[in-house]
Short mmCIF file of C-alpha atoms and ligand atoms in Angstrom, two decimals:
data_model
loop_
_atom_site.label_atom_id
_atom_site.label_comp_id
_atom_site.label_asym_id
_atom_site.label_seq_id
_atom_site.Cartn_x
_atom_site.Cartn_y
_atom_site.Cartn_z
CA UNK V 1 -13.91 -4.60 10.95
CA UNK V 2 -16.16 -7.12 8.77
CA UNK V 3 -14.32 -10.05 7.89
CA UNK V 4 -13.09 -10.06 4.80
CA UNK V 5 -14.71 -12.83 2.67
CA UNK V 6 -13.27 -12.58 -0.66
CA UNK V 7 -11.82 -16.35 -2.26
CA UNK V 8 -8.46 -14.97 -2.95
CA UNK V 9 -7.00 -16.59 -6.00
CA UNK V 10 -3.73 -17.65 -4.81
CA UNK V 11 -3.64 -19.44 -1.15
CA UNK V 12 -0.61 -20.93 0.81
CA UNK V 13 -1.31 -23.89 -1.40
CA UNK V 14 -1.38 -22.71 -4.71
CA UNK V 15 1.18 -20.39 -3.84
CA UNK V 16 3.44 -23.26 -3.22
CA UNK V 17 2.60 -25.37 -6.02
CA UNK V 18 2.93 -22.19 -8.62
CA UNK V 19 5.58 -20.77 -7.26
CA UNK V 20 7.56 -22.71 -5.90
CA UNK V 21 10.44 -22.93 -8.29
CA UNK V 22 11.70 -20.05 -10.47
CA UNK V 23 10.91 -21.09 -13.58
CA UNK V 24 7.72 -20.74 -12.70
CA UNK V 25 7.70 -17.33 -11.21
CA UNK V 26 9.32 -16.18 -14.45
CA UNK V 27 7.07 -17.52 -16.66
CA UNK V 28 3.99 -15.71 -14.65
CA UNK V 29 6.36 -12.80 -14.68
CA UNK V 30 6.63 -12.78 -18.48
CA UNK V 31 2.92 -13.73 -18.79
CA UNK V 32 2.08 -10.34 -17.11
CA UNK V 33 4.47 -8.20 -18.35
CA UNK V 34 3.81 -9.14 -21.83
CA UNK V 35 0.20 -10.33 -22.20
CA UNK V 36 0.84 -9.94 -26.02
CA UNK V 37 4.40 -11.71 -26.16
CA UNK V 38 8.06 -10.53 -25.51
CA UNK V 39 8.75 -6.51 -26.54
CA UNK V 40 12.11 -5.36 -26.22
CA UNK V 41 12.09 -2.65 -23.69
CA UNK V 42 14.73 -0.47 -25.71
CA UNK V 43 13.28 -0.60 -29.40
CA UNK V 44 9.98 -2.08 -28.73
CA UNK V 45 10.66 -4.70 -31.56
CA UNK V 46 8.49 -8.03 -30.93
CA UNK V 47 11.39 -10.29 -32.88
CA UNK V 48 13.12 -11.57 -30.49
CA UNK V 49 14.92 -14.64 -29.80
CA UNK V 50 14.89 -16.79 -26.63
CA UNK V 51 18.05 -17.80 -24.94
CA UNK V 52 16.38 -20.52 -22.70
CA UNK V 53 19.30 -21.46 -21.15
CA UNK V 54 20.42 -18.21 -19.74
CA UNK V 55 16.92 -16.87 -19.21
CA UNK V 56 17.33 -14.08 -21.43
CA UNK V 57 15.95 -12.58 -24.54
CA UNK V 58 18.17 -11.46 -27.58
CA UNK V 59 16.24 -8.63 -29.52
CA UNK V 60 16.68 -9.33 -33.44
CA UNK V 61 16.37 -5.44 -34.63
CA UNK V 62 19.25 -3.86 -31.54
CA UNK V 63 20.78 -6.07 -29.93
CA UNK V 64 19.42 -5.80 -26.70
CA UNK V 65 19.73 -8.36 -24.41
CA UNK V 66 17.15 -8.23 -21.39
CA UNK V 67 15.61 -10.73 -19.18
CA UNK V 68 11.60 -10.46 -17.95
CA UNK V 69 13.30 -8.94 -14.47
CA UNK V 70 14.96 -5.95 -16.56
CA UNK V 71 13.98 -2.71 -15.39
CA UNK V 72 12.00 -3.82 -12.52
CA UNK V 73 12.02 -4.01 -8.78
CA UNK V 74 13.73 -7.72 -8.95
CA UNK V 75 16.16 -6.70 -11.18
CA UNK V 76 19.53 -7.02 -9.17
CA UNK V 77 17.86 -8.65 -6.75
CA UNK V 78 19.81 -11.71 -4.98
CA UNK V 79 17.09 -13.04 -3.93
CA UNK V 80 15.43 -16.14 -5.64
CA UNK V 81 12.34 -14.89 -7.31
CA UNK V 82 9.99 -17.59 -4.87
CA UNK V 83 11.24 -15.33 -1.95
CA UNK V 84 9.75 -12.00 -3.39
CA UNK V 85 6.58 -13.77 -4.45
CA UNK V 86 6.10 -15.75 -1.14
CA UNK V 87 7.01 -12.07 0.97
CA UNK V 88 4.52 -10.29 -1.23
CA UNK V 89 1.80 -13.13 -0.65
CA UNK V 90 2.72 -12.63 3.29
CA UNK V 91 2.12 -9.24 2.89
CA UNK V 92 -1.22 -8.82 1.04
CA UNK V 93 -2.74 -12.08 3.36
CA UNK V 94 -2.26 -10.37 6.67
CA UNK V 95 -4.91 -8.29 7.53
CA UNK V 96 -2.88 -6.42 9.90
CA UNK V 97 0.98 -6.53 8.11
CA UNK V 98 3.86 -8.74 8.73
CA UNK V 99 7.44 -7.60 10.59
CA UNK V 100 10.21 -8.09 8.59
CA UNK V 101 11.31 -10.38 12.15
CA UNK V 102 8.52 -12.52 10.68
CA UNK V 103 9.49 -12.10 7.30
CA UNK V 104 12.95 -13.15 7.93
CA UNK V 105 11.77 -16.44 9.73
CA UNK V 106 9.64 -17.34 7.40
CA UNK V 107 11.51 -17.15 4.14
CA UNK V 108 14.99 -17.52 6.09
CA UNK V 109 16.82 -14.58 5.35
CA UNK V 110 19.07 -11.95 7.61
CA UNK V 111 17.01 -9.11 8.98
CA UNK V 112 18.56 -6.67 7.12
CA UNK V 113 16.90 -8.72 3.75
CA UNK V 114 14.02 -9.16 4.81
CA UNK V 115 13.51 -5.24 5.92
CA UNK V 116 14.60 -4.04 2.96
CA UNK V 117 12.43 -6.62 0.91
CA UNK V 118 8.95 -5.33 3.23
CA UNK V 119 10.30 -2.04 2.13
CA UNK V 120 10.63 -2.47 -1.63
CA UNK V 121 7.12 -4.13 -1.98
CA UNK V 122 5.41 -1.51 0.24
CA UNK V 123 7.02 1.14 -1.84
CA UNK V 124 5.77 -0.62 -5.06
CA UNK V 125 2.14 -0.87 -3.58
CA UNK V 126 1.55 3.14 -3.45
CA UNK V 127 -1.03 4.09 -5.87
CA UNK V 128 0.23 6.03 -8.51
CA UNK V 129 -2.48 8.83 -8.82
CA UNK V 130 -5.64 7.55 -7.31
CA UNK V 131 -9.19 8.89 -7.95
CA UNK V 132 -10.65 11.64 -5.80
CA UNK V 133 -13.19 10.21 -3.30
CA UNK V 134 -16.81 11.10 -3.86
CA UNK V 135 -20.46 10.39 -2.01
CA UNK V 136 -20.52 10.32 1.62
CA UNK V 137 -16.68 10.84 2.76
CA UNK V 138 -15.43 10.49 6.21
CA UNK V 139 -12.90 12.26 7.47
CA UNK V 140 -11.25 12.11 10.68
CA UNK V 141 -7.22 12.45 12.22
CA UNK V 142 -5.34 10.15 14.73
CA UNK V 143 -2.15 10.66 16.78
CA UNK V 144 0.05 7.48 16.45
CA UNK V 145 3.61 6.94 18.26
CA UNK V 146 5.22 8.78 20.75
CA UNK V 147 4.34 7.80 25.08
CA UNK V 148 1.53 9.92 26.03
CA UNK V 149 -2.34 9.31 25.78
CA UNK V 150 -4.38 10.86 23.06
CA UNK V 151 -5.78 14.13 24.81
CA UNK V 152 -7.37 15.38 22.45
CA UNK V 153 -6.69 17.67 18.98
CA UNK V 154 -4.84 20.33 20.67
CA UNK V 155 -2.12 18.47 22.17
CA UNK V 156 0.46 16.23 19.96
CA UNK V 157 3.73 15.67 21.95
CA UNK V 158 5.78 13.40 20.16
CA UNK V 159 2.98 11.53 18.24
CA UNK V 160 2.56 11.88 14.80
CA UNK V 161 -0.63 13.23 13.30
CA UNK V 162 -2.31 10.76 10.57
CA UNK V 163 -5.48 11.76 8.91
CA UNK V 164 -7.55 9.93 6.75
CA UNK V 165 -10.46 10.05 4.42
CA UNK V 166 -12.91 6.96 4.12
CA UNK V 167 -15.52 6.68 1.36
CA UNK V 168 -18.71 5.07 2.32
CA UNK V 169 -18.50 1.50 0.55
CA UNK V 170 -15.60 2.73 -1.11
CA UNK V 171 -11.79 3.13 -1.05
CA UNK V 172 -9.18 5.25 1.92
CA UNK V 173 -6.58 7.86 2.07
CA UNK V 174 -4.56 7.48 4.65
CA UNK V 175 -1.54 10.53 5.43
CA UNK V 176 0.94 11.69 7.98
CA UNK V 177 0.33 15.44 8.55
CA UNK V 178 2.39 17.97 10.34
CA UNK V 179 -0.91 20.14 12.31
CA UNK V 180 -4.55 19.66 12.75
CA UNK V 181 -4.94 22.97 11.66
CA UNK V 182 -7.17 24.48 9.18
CA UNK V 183 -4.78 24.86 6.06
CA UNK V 184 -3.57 21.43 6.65
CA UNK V 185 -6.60 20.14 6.97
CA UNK V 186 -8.19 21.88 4.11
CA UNK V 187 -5.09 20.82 1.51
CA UNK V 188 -5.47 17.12 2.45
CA UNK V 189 -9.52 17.26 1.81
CA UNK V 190 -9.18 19.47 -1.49
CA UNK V 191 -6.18 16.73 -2.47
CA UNK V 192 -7.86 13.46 -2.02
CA UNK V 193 -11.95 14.01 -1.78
CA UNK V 194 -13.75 15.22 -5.82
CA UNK V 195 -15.17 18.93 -4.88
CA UNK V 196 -18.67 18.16 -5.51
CA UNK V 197 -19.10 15.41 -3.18
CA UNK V 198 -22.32 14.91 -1.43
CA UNK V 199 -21.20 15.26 2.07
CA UNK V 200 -18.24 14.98 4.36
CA UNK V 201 -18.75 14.03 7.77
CA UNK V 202 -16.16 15.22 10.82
CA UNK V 203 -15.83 15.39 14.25
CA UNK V 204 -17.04 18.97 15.87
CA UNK V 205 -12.98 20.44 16.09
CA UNK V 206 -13.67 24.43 14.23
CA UNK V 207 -10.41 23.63 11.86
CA UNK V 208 -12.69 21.97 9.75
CA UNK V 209 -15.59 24.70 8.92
CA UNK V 210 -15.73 26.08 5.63
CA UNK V 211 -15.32 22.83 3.86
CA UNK V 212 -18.75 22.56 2.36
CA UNK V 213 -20.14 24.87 -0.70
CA UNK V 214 -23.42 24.99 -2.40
CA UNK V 215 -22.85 21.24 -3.75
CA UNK V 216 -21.50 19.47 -0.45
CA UNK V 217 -23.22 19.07 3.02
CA UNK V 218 -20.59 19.07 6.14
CA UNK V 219 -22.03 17.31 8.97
CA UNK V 220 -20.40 16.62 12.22
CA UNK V 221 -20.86 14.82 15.33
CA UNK V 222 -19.59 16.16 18.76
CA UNK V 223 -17.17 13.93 19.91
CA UNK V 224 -16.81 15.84 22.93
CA UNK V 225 -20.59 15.58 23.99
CA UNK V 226 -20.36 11.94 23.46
CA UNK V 227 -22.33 11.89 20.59
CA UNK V 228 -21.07 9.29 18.27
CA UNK V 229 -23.61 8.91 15.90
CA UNK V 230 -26.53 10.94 14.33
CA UNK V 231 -28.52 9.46 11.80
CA UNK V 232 -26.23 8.50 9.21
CA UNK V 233 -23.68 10.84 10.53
CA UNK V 234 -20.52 9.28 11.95
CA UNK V 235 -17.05 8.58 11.19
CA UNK V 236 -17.05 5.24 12.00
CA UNK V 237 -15.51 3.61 9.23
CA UNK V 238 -12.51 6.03 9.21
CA UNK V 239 -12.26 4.56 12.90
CA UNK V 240 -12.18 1.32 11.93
CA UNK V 241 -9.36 2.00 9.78
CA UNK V 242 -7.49 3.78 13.03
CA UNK V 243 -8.47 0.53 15.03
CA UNK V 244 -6.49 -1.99 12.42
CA UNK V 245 -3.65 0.83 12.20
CA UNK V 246 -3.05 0.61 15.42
CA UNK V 247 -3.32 -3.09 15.94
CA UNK V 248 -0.79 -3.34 12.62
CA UNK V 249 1.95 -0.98 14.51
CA UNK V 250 0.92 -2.63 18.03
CA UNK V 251 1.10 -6.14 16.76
CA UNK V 252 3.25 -6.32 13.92
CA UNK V 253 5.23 -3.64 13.39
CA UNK V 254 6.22 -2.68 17.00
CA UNK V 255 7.77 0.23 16.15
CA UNK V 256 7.27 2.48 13.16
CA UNK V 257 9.87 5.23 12.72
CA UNK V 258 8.00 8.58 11.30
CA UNK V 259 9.92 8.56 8.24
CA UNK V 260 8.76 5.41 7.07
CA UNK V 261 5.16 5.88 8.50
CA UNK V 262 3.82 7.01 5.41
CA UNK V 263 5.33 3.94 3.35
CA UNK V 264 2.78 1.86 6.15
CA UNK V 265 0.07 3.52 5.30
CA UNK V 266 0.61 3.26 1.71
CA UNK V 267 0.32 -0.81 2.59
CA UNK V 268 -2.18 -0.15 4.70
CA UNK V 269 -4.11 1.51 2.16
CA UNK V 270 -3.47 -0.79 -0.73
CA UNK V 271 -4.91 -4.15 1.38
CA UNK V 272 -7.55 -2.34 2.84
CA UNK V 273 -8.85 -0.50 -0.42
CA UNK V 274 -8.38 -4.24 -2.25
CA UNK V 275 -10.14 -6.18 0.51
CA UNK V 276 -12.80 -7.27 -2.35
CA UNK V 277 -10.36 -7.64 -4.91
CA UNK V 278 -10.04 -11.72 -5.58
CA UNK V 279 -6.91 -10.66 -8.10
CA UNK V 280 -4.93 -9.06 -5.27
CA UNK V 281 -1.72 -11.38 -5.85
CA UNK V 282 -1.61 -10.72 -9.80
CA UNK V 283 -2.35 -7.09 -9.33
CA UNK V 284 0.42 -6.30 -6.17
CA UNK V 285 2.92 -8.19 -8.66
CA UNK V 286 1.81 -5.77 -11.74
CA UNK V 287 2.69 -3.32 -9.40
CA UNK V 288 5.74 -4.60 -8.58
CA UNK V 289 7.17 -4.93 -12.07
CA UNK V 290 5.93 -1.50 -12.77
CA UNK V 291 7.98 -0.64 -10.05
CA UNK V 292 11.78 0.07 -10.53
CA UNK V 293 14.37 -0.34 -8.12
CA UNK V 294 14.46 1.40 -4.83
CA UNK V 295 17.76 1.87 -3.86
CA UNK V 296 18.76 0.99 -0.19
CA UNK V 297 20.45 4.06 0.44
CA UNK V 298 17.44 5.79 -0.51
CA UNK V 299 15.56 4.01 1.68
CA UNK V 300 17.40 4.59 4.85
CA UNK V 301 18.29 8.14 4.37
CA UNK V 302 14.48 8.78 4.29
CA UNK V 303 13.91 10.20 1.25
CA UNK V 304 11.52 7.30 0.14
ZN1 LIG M 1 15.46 -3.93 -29.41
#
């Protein structure tokens, strides 16, 4: 992977200095959540009043009292807002993901915290309803888990199957599917690459035939003859993507249980297809107050 040489706007410096202190986080809070000054989020009125003291806002026209943290993700929360900000910052800096072990000796919390913290911010970092790939596409699948050695498509054991689709110069899907078979397959390309694309390249395995038309090439390379690349055929940049996820579960995450895979490659996704992006700090916390709460018990039943 080419090292990433974007001058990110917030460092471990400036992080400190900004945010060190929660008046400070909620005035940056307030500054992005209302660009245009304070709306009250019941009645949309912009006369409000300030209760400085309290942190909160008194809208003039209901009633409403609210703070910035109202409705979103760190509403609730415990946790001092330099912890969520300093987490997030952890999270978006390392190329490869931070454990919620490293979390929780870093910002000194229990486990428990600083799990459910990793979880809330991946969850917030999902794209909402991303653009359809175009151009040259990639497309490739990888088994991930489980004891036994990749051997090949036909045999999964107790890995789980992840496939992904790479524009060339451009942005990843990542996805946990349940068979490498045709329909499968098919759905994920149909869902996530724009129907007239150029070309998609694969490997040789048959599931994948019939996914060109008069308007996009399929090319492939036979893996299996130990041909890599041909011309600008290859799927190398999907693979480079399978390289970091597997250094992220190998090194950070140790183990990633298949219910929550997806949430990982949602984080996964979000640094990778932001690795230019010098706003990355700003944007993961727009996401973040987008986001509303995710309840723990959600979480750990599986349903998120
Ligand atoms: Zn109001």
């Amino acid at each position: 992977m080419k090292k990433n040489g974007t001058k990110q706007e917030v460092n471990l410096i400036n992080l400190v200095e900004r945010y060190h202190d929660e008046d400070n986080c909620r005035a940056y809070l307030e500054e992005l959540r209302w660009p245009d000054g304070v709306i009250c989020p019941r009645c949309q009125s912009k006369s409000i009043s300030r209760v400085e003291k309290l942190h909160i806002f008194d809208c003039n026209s209901c009633r409403y009292q609210f703070s910035v943290t109202s409705g979103t993700i760190f509403h609730d929360s415990h946790l001092p807002l330099w912890k969520w900000f300093a987490t997030m910052y952890l999270m978006i800096e390392s190329k490869k993901g931070i454990s919620a072990n490293q979390v929780k000796r870093t910002i000194g919390v229990s486990y428990k915290t600083a799990w459910y913290l990793c979880h809330r911010i991946r969850s917030a970092m999902s794209d909402g309803t991303p653009n359809l790939l175009k151009g040259i596409v990639e497309v490739d699948e990888t088994l991930v888990g489980g004891k036994r050695k990749n051997v090949g498509h036909g045999f999964k054991g107790n890995k789980t199957i992840v496939i992904g689709a790479s524009q060339r110069g451009g942005e990843t899907r990542l996805q946990v599917i349940d068979s490498v078979d045709r329909k499968a397959l098919h759905q994920f390309i149909k869902e996530n690459i724009a129907p007239d694309t150029e070309a998609i390249y694969t490997d040789e395995w048959p599931a994948y035939q019939g996914i060109a038309d008069e308007d996009t090439r399929h090319e492939t390379v036979n893996h299996s003859a130990e041909e890599w690349v041909r011309g600008d055929v290859h799927t190398n940049s999907v693979e480079g993507i399978w390289s970091l996820l597997k250094r992220s579960i190998v090194g950070s995450y140790h183990k990633v249980s298949v219910k929550h895979l997806d949430a990982y490659l949602n984080e996964l996704e979000w640094r990778f297809n932001n690795r230019s992006n010098e706003h990355l700090f700003r944007d993961t916390l727009l996401k973040l107050i987008a986001s509303s709460n995710l309840e723990y018990r959600e979480l750990i039943s599986g349903r998120a």
